[in-house]
Amino acid sequence: MSSTELSGVGSAAAAAEPKVQAVRVAEGEALRTVMLPGLRLSVRSRPPAGAGLPPALYVHGLGGSSLNWSELMARLEGDVDGEAVDLPGFGASPPPEDGDYSITGHARAVIRLLDEGGRGPAHLLGNSLGGAVCTRIAAVRPDLVRSLTLVSPALPELRVQRSAVPTALLAVPGAVGVFRRLTQGWTAEQRTLSVLALCYGDPARVTEEGLRHAVQEMERRLQLPYFWEVMARSARGIVDAYTLGGQHGLWRQAERVLAPTLLVYGTRDRLVSYRMARKAAAAFPDSRLLTLPEAGHVAMMEYPETVAQAVRELIDDCGGG
């Protein structure tokens, strides 16, 4: 098992991948690849502002990547030694050899990353799908988690919002093919604007530069032959997790989380209903709730400074480490 710079990967698997444009690396960031049996994970990082800072790991949501955390990572570089992972099949991480995109499969990949790097216990931060993944990790491997920050976590809802139905339908066999045919004439910019309208409470908060970068990333993703399959199978993994009961149910696992937990919900979230915030606050034993009235599904991108301050307070209450 080894870790290598992204530009220097020389494996046969890398050689077999399609040639697409490079993943964007923001100023002050670095990308590396971590090689694990059956997995190759791309990890984004920022040099910590000081020595001895506690480790943190950021986990993105469905259709996202480690880029979703760049703004928050920059604001927390004086508080944590932060890394953001591209889950298998997302960002610059190729699909896993076993094709497992379930919540458990993604959680297993993150656990292996933490174990390989010896970075546990870490401050774990997850958004949407990543929030469900982090909840499972905190329940089954409490030794790896110092604190938990969940931004609009994808925890089971009995009544899914109407605006979230199209995303949920990605899990239905054949639905991706229908969607691709219906949108085959869409440009990368049209697709990006559609995603931003769904994820942001106010899409006007996206700067011209931010939109340009988002369109470039959408163009890159559409070049990947496995993009739609990964989306569909990961969406199916979320739906499957929603139907699990007993000890493996996400709400039951939330009740077993020992780590101090920060829950961040936006009242304009079109994918995870704000009405779940109170249920989550009651489920996690040691939790605090941050409500952002104008935020949507990606509060760490919409209001990074506000979220960063809440995370700092959580870390301070953990003894600063």
Short mmCIF file of N, CA, C and O in Angstrom, two decimals, residues 179-290:
data_model
loop_
_atom_site.label_atom_id
_atom_site.label_comp_id
_atom_site.label_asym_id
_atom_site.label_seq_id
_atom_site.Cartn_x
_atom_site.Cartn_y
_atom_site.Cartn_z
N PHE A 179 -33.10 9.74 -18.55
CA PHE A 179 -32.66 11.10 -18.24
C PHE A 179 -31.63 11.58 -19.26
O PHE A 179 -31.68 12.73 -19.71
N ARG A 180 -30.71 10.70 -19.64
CA ARG A 180 -29.69 11.10 -20.61
C ARG A 180 -30.31 11.44 -21.96
O ARG A 180 -29.88 12.39 -22.62
N ARG A 181 -31.32 10.68 -22.36
CA ARG A 181 -31.99 10.98 -23.63
C ARG A 181 -32.74 12.31 -23.56
O ARG A 181 -32.73 13.09 -24.51
N LEU A 182 -33.38 12.57 -22.42
CA LEU A 182 -34.15 13.80 -22.28
C LEU A 182 -33.27 15.04 -22.24
O LEU A 182 -33.71 16.13 -22.60
N THR A 183 -32.02 14.87 -21.79
CA THR A 183 -31.13 16.02 -21.62
C THR A 183 -29.95 15.99 -22.59
O THR A 183 -28.97 16.72 -22.39
N GLN A 184 -30.04 15.20 -23.63
CA GLN A 184 -28.88 15.03 -24.51
C GLN A 184 -28.48 16.33 -25.20
O GLN A 184 -27.32 16.50 -25.59
N GLY A 185 -29.40 17.27 -25.35
CA GLY A 185 -29.06 18.53 -25.99
C GLY A 185 -28.57 19.60 -25.03
O GLY A 185 -28.22 20.71 -25.45
N TRP A 186 -28.52 19.28 -23.74
CA TRP A 186 -28.10 20.27 -22.75
C TRP A 186 -26.60 20.51 -22.83
O TRP A 186 -25.80 19.58 -23.00
N THR A 187 -26.20 21.76 -22.68
CA THR A 187 -24.79 22.08 -22.59
C THR A 187 -24.31 21.84 -21.16
O THR A 187 -25.11 21.68 -20.23
N ALA A 188 -23.00 21.83 -20.98
CA ALA A 188 -22.43 21.67 -19.64
C ALA A 188 -22.88 22.81 -18.74
O ALA A 188 -23.14 22.61 -17.54
N GLU A 189 -23.00 24.02 -19.30
CA GLU A 189 -23.45 25.16 -18.49
C GLU A 189 -24.90 24.98 -18.05
O GLU A 189 -25.25 25.28 -16.90
N GLN A 190 -25.77 24.51 -18.95
CA GLN A 190 -27.17 24.28 -18.58
C GLN A 190 -27.26 23.24 -17.47
O GLN A 190 -28.04 23.39 -16.52
N ARG A 191 -26.49 22.17 -17.58
CA ARG A 191 -26.50 21.14 -16.55
C ARG A 191 -26.01 21.70 -15.22
O ARG A 191 -26.57 21.40 -14.16
N THR A 192 -24.97 22.51 -15.27
CA THR A 192 -24.41 23.09 -14.06
C THR A 192 -25.41 24.02 -13.39
O THR A 192 -25.60 23.97 -12.17
N LEU A 193 -26.05 24.86 -14.16
CA LEU A 193 -27.04 25.78 -13.59
C LEU A 193 -28.20 25.02 -12.96
O LEU A 193 -28.74 25.44 -11.93
N SER A 194 -28.58 23.90 -13.55
CA SER A 194 -29.64 23.07 -12.99
C SER A 194 -29.23 22.51 -11.63
O SER A 194 -30.02 22.50 -10.68
N VAL A 195 -27.98 22.04 -11.55
CA VAL A 195 -27.48 21.49 -10.28
C VAL A 195 -27.41 22.58 -9.22
O VAL A 195 -27.80 22.38 -8.06
N LEU A 196 -26.90 23.76 -9.60
CA LEU A 196 -26.78 24.86 -8.64
C LEU A 196 -28.15 25.29 -8.13
O LEU A 196 -28.32 25.61 -6.95
N ALA A 197 -29.14 25.32 -9.02
CA ALA A 197 -30.50 25.69 -8.61
C ALA A 197 -31.07 24.70 -7.61
O ALA A 197 -31.86 25.06 -6.73
N LEU A 198 -30.67 23.44 -7.73
CA LEU A 198 -31.14 22.40 -6.82
C LEU A 198 -30.40 22.44 -5.49
O LEU A 198 -31.00 22.20 -4.43
N CYS A 199 -29.12 22.76 -5.51
CA CYS A 199 -28.28 22.63 -4.31
C CYS A 199 -28.13 23.91 -3.49
O CYS A 199 -27.89 23.83 -2.29
N TYR A 200 -28.23 25.06 -4.13
CA TYR A 200 -28.04 26.32 -3.42
C TYR A 200 -29.39 26.92 -2.99
O TYR A 200 -30.36 26.88 -3.75
N GLY A 201 -29.41 27.50 -1.81
CA GLY A 201 -30.60 28.23 -1.39
C GLY A 201 -30.82 29.43 -2.28
O GLY A 201 -31.95 29.77 -2.63
N ASP A 202 -29.72 30.08 -2.66
CA ASP A 202 -29.75 31.22 -3.57
C ASP A 202 -28.60 31.06 -4.56
O ASP A 202 -27.45 31.41 -4.25
N PRO A 203 -28.86 30.56 -5.76
CA PRO A 203 -27.79 30.35 -6.75
C PRO A 203 -27.05 31.63 -7.12
O PRO A 203 -25.93 31.56 -7.63
N ALA A 204 -27.65 32.79 -6.85
CA ALA A 204 -26.99 34.06 -7.17
C ALA A 204 -25.73 34.26 -6.32
O ALA A 204 -24.91 35.13 -6.64
N ARG A 205 -25.56 33.47 -5.27
CA ARG A 205 -24.36 33.57 -4.44
C ARG A 205 -23.13 33.02 -5.15
O ARG A 205 -22.00 33.28 -4.74
N VAL A 206 -23.34 32.25 -6.21
CA VAL A 206 -22.21 31.70 -6.95
C VAL A 206 -21.58 32.81 -7.79
O VAL A 206 -22.25 33.46 -8.58
N THR A 207 -20.28 33.01 -7.63
CA THR A 207 -19.58 34.04 -8.39
C THR A 207 -19.37 33.60 -9.83
O THR A 207 -19.52 32.42 -10.17
N GLU A 208 -19.02 34.55 -10.69
CA GLU A 208 -18.74 34.21 -12.09
C GLU A 208 -17.59 33.21 -12.17
O GLU A 208 -17.62 32.27 -12.97
N GLU A 209 -16.57 33.42 -11.35
CA GLU A 209 -15.44 32.49 -11.34
C GLU A 209 -15.88 31.12 -10.85
O GLU A 209 -15.49 30.09 -11.42
N GLY A 210 -16.71 31.10 -9.81
CA GLY A 210 -17.21 29.83 -9.29
C GLY A 210 -18.02 29.08 -10.32
O GLY A 210 -17.91 27.85 -10.45
N LEU A 211 -18.86 29.80 -11.08
CA LEU A 211 -19.65 29.17 -12.12
C LEU A 211 -18.75 28.63 -13.22
O LEU A 211 -18.96 27.51 -13.71
N ARG A 212 -17.74 29.38 -13.59
CA ARG A 212 -16.82 28.92 -14.64
C ARG A 212 -16.11 27.64 -14.22
O ARG A 212 -16.02 26.68 -15.00
N HIS A 213 -15.66 27.59 -12.97
CA HIS A 213 -15.00 26.38 -12.48
C HIS A 213 -15.98 25.20 -12.44
O HIS A 213 -15.61 24.06 -12.76
N ALA A 214 -17.23 25.48 -12.03
CA ALA A 214 -18.23 24.41 -11.94
C ALA A 214 -18.55 23.85 -13.32
O ALA A 214 -18.73 22.64 -13.49
N VAL A 215 -18.62 24.72 -14.33
CA VAL A 215 -18.89 24.26 -15.69
C VAL A 215 -17.72 23.42 -16.20
O VAL A 215 -17.92 22.37 -16.83
N GLN A 216 -16.51 23.85 -15.91
CA GLN A 216 -15.34 23.07 -16.32
C GLN A 216 -15.34 21.69 -15.69
O GLN A 216 -15.01 20.70 -16.34
N GLU A 217 -15.72 21.62 -14.42
CA GLU A 217 -15.77 20.32 -13.74
C GLU A 217 -16.88 19.46 -14.33
O GLU A 217 -16.71 18.24 -14.49
N MET A 218 -18.01 20.06 -14.69
CA MET A 218 -19.10 19.30 -15.31
C MET A 218 -18.64 18.75 -16.66
O MET A 218 -18.92 17.59 -16.99
N GLU A 219 -17.93 19.56 -17.44
CA GLU A 219 -17.41 19.09 -18.73
C GLU A 219 -16.48 17.90 -18.53
O GLU A 219 -16.51 16.93 -19.30
N ARG A 220 -15.64 17.98 -17.50
CA ARG A 220 -14.70 16.88 -17.23
C ARG A 220 -15.46 15.61 -16.86
O ARG A 220 -15.16 14.52 -17.35
N ARG A 221 -16.45 15.74 -16.00
CA ARG A 221 -17.20 14.56 -15.55
C ARG A 221 -17.94 13.89 -16.69
O ARG A 221 -18.02 12.65 -16.75
N LEU A 222 -18.49 14.68 -17.59
CA LEU A 222 -19.25 14.11 -18.70
C LEU A 222 -18.37 13.34 -19.67
O LEU A 222 -18.87 12.55 -20.47
N GLN A 223 -17.05 13.55 -19.59
CA GLN A 223 -16.13 12.79 -20.43
C GLN A 223 -15.85 11.40 -19.86
O GLN A 223 -15.32 10.54 -20.57
N LEU A 224 -16.20 11.19 -18.59
CA LEU A 224 -15.90 9.91 -17.95
C LEU A 224 -16.95 8.87 -18.34
O LEU A 224 -18.15 9.08 -18.13
N PRO A 225 -16.55 7.74 -18.89
CA PRO A 225 -17.53 6.75 -19.34
C PRO A 225 -18.32 6.12 -18.20
O PRO A 225 -19.39 5.55 -18.44
N TYR A 226 -17.83 6.22 -17.00
CA TYR A 226 -18.51 5.59 -15.86
C TYR A 226 -19.32 6.59 -15.03
O TYR A 226 -19.92 6.21 -14.03
N PHE A 227 -19.36 7.87 -15.44
CA PHE A 227 -20.00 8.90 -14.62
C PHE A 227 -21.44 8.56 -14.25
O PHE A 227 -21.83 8.58 -13.09
N TRP A 228 -22.26 8.24 -15.25
CA TRP A 228 -23.68 8.01 -14.98
C TRP A 228 -23.90 6.73 -14.18
O TRP A 228 -24.79 6.66 -13.33
N GLU A 229 -23.11 5.72 -14.45
CA GLU A 229 -23.25 4.47 -13.69
C GLU A 229 -22.94 4.70 -12.21
O GLU A 229 -23.65 4.19 -11.33
N VAL A 230 -21.89 5.46 -11.94
CA VAL A 230 -21.53 5.75 -10.55
C VAL A 230 -22.64 6.54 -9.87
O VAL A 230 -23.00 6.26 -8.71
N MET A 231 -23.20 7.51 -10.57
CA MET A 231 -24.31 8.29 -10.00
C MET A 231 -25.50 7.40 -9.66
O MET A 231 -26.08 7.47 -8.58
N ALA A 232 -25.86 6.54 -10.62
CA ALA A 232 -27.03 5.67 -10.42
C ALA A 232 -26.81 4.69 -9.28
O ALA A 232 -27.68 4.50 -8.42
N ARG A 233 -25.64 4.05 -9.25
CA ARG A 233 -25.41 3.02 -8.24
C ARG A 233 -25.21 3.63 -6.86
O ARG A 233 -25.60 3.03 -5.85
N SER A 234 -24.65 4.84 -6.78
CA SER A 234 -24.53 5.51 -5.49
C SER A 234 -25.90 5.97 -4.99
O SER A 234 -26.19 5.89 -3.80
N ALA A 235 -26.73 6.46 -5.92
CA ALA A 235 -28.10 6.83 -5.54
C ALA A 235 -28.85 5.60 -5.04
O ALA A 235 -29.61 5.67 -4.06
N ARG A 236 -28.65 4.47 -5.71
CA ARG A 236 -29.27 3.23 -5.26
C ARG A 236 -28.78 2.84 -3.87
O ARG A 236 -29.54 2.33 -3.05
N GLY A 237 -27.50 3.12 -3.61
CA GLY A 237 -26.95 2.83 -2.28
C GLY A 237 -27.63 3.65 -1.20
O GLY A 237 -27.88 3.14 -0.10
N ILE A 238 -27.96 4.91 -1.50
CA ILE A 238 -28.66 5.74 -0.54
C ILE A 238 -30.06 5.20 -0.29
O ILE A 238 -30.51 5.06 0.85
N VAL A 239 -30.77 4.88 -1.38
CA VAL A 239 -32.13 4.35 -1.25
C VAL A 239 -32.13 3.04 -0.46
O VAL A 239 -32.96 2.81 0.42
N ASP A 240 -31.17 2.16 -0.74
CA ASP A 240 -31.07 0.90 -0.01
C ASP A 240 -30.84 1.15 1.48
O ASP A 240 -31.41 0.46 2.33
N ALA A 241 -29.99 2.14 1.79
CA ALA A 241 -29.72 2.46 3.20
C ALA A 241 -30.97 2.99 3.90
O ALA A 241 -31.16 2.76 5.09
N TYR A 242 -31.82 3.68 3.14
CA TYR A 242 -33.06 4.21 3.72
C TYR A 242 -33.99 3.08 4.14
O TYR A 242 -34.82 3.25 5.04
N THR A 243 -33.89 1.93 3.48
CA THR A 243 -34.82 0.83 3.75
C THR A 243 -34.30 -0.14 4.81
O THR A 243 -35.03 -1.03 5.24
N LEU A 244 -33.04 0.03 5.21
CA LEU A 244 -32.48 -0.89 6.21
C LEU A 244 -33.06 -0.61 7.59
O LEU A 244 -33.18 0.54 8.00
N GLY A 245 -33.38 -1.66 8.30
CA GLY A 245 -33.86 -1.52 9.67
C GLY A 245 -32.88 -2.15 10.64
O GLY A 245 -31.79 -2.56 10.28
N GLY A 246 -33.28 -2.24 11.88
CA GLY A 246 -32.46 -2.90 12.88
C GLY A 246 -31.18 -2.16 13.16
O GLY A 246 -31.07 -0.94 12.98
N GLN A 247 -30.15 -2.88 13.57
CA GLN A 247 -28.89 -2.28 13.98
C GLN A 247 -28.16 -1.59 12.83
O GLN A 247 -27.29 -0.76 13.06
N HIS A 248 -28.48 -1.98 11.58
CA HIS A 248 -27.80 -1.38 10.44
C HIS A 248 -28.51 -0.13 9.91
O HIS A 248 -27.99 0.54 9.02
N GLY A 249 -29.66 0.20 10.47
CA GLY A 249 -30.37 1.40 10.05
C GLY A 249 -29.59 2.65 10.46
O GLY A 249 -29.00 2.70 11.55
N LEU A 250 -29.59 3.66 9.61
CA LEU A 250 -28.78 4.85 9.88
C LEU A 250 -29.26 5.60 11.13
O LEU A 250 -28.43 6.14 11.87
N TRP A 251 -30.56 5.65 11.37
CA TRP A 251 -31.03 6.34 12.59
C TRP A 251 -30.61 5.58 13.83
O TRP A 251 -30.24 6.19 14.84
N ARG A 252 -30.64 4.27 13.77
CA ARG A 252 -30.18 3.47 14.91
C ARG A 252 -28.68 3.68 15.13
O ARG A 252 -28.21 3.77 16.27
N GLN A 253 -27.94 3.77 14.04
CA GLN A 253 -26.51 4.00 14.17
C GLN A 253 -26.22 5.41 14.68
O GLN A 253 -25.26 5.61 15.43
N ALA A 254 -27.04 6.39 14.30
CA ALA A 254 -26.87 7.74 14.82
C ALA A 254 -26.96 7.75 16.35
O ALA A 254 -26.23 8.48 17.03
N GLU A 255 -27.84 6.93 16.88
CA GLU A 255 -28.01 6.87 18.33
C GLU A 255 -26.79 6.29 19.03
O GLU A 255 -26.62 6.48 20.25
N ARG A 256 -25.93 5.58 18.28
CA ARG A 256 -24.75 4.96 18.87
C ARG A 256 -23.49 5.83 18.73
O ARG A 256 -22.42 5.44 19.22
N VAL A 257 -23.61 6.96 18.07
CA VAL A 257 -22.44 7.82 17.86
C VAL A 257 -22.03 8.46 19.19
O VAL A 257 -22.82 9.13 19.85
N LEU A 258 -20.78 8.27 19.55
CA LEU A 258 -20.25 8.82 20.80
C LEU A 258 -19.63 10.19 20.62
O LEU A 258 -19.54 10.97 21.58
N ALA A 259 -19.18 10.51 19.42
CA ALA A 259 -18.44 11.75 19.18
C ALA A 259 -19.37 12.97 19.25
O ALA A 259 -20.54 12.91 18.83
N PRO A 260 -18.87 14.09 19.77
CA PRO A 260 -19.64 15.34 19.71
C PRO A 260 -19.99 15.65 18.26
O PRO A 260 -19.13 15.55 17.37
N THR A 261 -21.22 16.04 18.00
CA THR A 261 -21.73 16.16 16.63
C THR A 261 -22.32 17.53 16.37
O THR A 261 -23.16 18.01 17.14
N LEU A 262 -21.88 18.16 15.28
CA LEU A 262 -22.46 19.41 14.80
C LEU A 262 -23.34 19.09 13.60
O LEU A 262 -22.88 18.50 12.62
N LEU A 263 -24.60 19.49 13.68
CA LEU A 263 -25.55 19.28 12.59
C LEU A 263 -25.83 20.63 11.93
O LEU A 263 -26.16 21.60 12.61
N VAL A 264 -25.67 20.69 10.61
CA VAL A 264 -25.88 21.94 9.87
C VAL A 264 -26.99 21.72 8.85
O VAL A 264 -26.87 20.84 7.97
N TYR A 265 -28.05 22.50 8.97
CA TYR A 265 -29.19 22.38 8.05
C TYR A 265 -29.56 23.75 7.51
O TYR A 265 -29.55 24.75 8.23
N GLY A 266 -29.90 23.78 6.22
CA GLY A 266 -30.42 24.99 5.60
C GLY A 266 -31.93 24.88 5.42
O GLY A 266 -32.43 23.83 5.01
N THR A 267 -32.64 25.94 5.71
CA THR A 267 -34.10 25.87 5.60
C THR A 267 -34.57 25.88 4.15
O THR A 267 -35.72 25.58 3.87
N ARG A 268 -33.66 26.22 3.20
CA ARG A 268 -34.02 26.22 1.79
C ARG A 268 -33.51 24.98 1.06
O ARG A 268 -33.44 24.95 -0.17
N ASP A 269 -33.17 23.94 1.82
CA ASP A 269 -32.63 22.71 1.25
C ASP A 269 -33.73 22.00 0.45
O ASP A 269 -34.79 21.66 0.98
N ARG A 270 -33.46 21.74 -0.84
CA ARG A 270 -34.43 21.08 -1.70
C ARG A 270 -34.19 19.57 -1.80
O ARG A 270 -34.95 18.87 -2.47
N LEU A 271 -33.15 19.08 -1.16
CA LEU A 271 -32.83 17.66 -1.24
C LEU A 271 -33.02 16.94 0.09
O LEU A 271 -33.49 15.80 0.13
N VAL A 272 -32.61 17.56 1.19
CA VAL A 272 -32.83 17.02 2.53
C VAL A 272 -33.71 18.00 3.28
O VAL A 272 -33.33 19.15 3.50
N SER A 273 -34.86 17.55 3.68
CA SER A 273 -35.83 18.45 4.30
C SER A 273 -35.34 18.99 5.63
O SER A 273 -34.81 18.25 6.47
N TYR A 274 -35.56 20.28 5.85
CA TYR A 274 -35.17 20.89 7.12
C TYR A 274 -35.93 20.29 8.30
O TYR A 274 -35.45 20.31 9.43
N ARG A 275 -37.09 19.71 8.03
CA ARG A 275 -37.86 19.12 9.14
C ARG A 275 -37.12 17.95 9.78
O ARG A 275 -37.47 17.54 10.89
N MET A 276 -36.08 17.43 9.11
CA MET A 276 -35.30 16.34 9.68
C MET A 276 -34.30 16.83 10.72
O MET A 276 -33.71 16.02 11.45
N ALA A 277 -34.08 18.14 10.78
CA ALA A 277 -33.07 18.68 11.70
C ALA A 277 -33.38 18.35 13.14
O ALA A 277 -32.50 17.93 13.91
N ARG A 278 -34.62 18.53 13.53
CA ARG A 278 -34.98 18.26 14.93
C ARG A 278 -34.85 16.78 15.26
O ARG A 278 -34.38 16.41 16.34
N LYS A 279 -35.23 15.92 14.31
CA LYS A 279 -35.09 14.47 14.55
C LYS A 279 -33.61 14.10 14.69
O LYS A 279 -33.25 13.29 15.56
N ALA A 280 -32.76 14.69 13.85
CA ALA A 280 -31.33 14.40 13.94
C ALA A 280 -30.75 14.88 15.26
O ALA A 280 -29.95 14.18 15.90
N ALA A 281 -31.16 16.07 15.70
CA ALA A 281 -30.65 16.61 16.96
C ALA A 281 -31.03 15.72 18.14
O ALA A 281 -30.28 15.61 19.11
N ALA A 282 -32.19 15.07 18.04
CA ALA A 282 -32.62 14.17 19.11
C ALA A 282 -31.93 12.81 19.02
O ALA A 282 -31.73 12.13 20.03
N ALA A 283 -31.54 12.41 17.80
CA ALA A 283 -30.96 11.07 17.60
C ALA A 283 -29.50 11.00 18.05
O ALA A 283 -29.10 10.05 18.72
N PHE A 284 -28.69 12.00 17.65
CA PHE A 284 -27.28 11.97 18.02
C PHE A 284 -27.14 12.39 19.49
O PHE A 284 -27.57 13.49 19.86
N PRO A 285 -26.55 11.55 20.34
CA PRO A 285 -26.55 11.80 21.78
C PRO A 285 -25.91 13.11 22.21
O PRO A 285 -26.40 13.78 23.12
N ASP A 286 -24.80 13.50 21.56
CA ASP A 286 -24.08 14.71 21.96
C ASP A 286 -24.04 15.64 20.76
O ASP A 286 -23.04 15.72 20.05
N SER A 287 -25.16 16.34 20.53
CA SER A 287 -25.27 17.11 19.30
C SER A 287 -25.60 18.57 19.55
O SER A 287 -26.14 18.94 20.60
N ARG A 288 -25.28 19.37 18.58
CA ARG A 288 -25.65 20.78 18.54
C ARG A 288 -26.13 21.07 17.12
O ARG A 288 -25.69 20.43 16.17
N LEU A 289 -27.05 22.03 16.97
CA LEU A 289 -27.67 22.29 15.68
C LEU A 289 -27.40 23.71 15.23
O LEU A 289 -27.61 24.66 15.97
N LEU A 290 -26.92 23.84 13.99
CA LEU A 290 -26.75 25.14 13.35
C LEU A 290 -27.76 25.22 12.22
O LEU A 290 -27.71 24.43 11.27
#
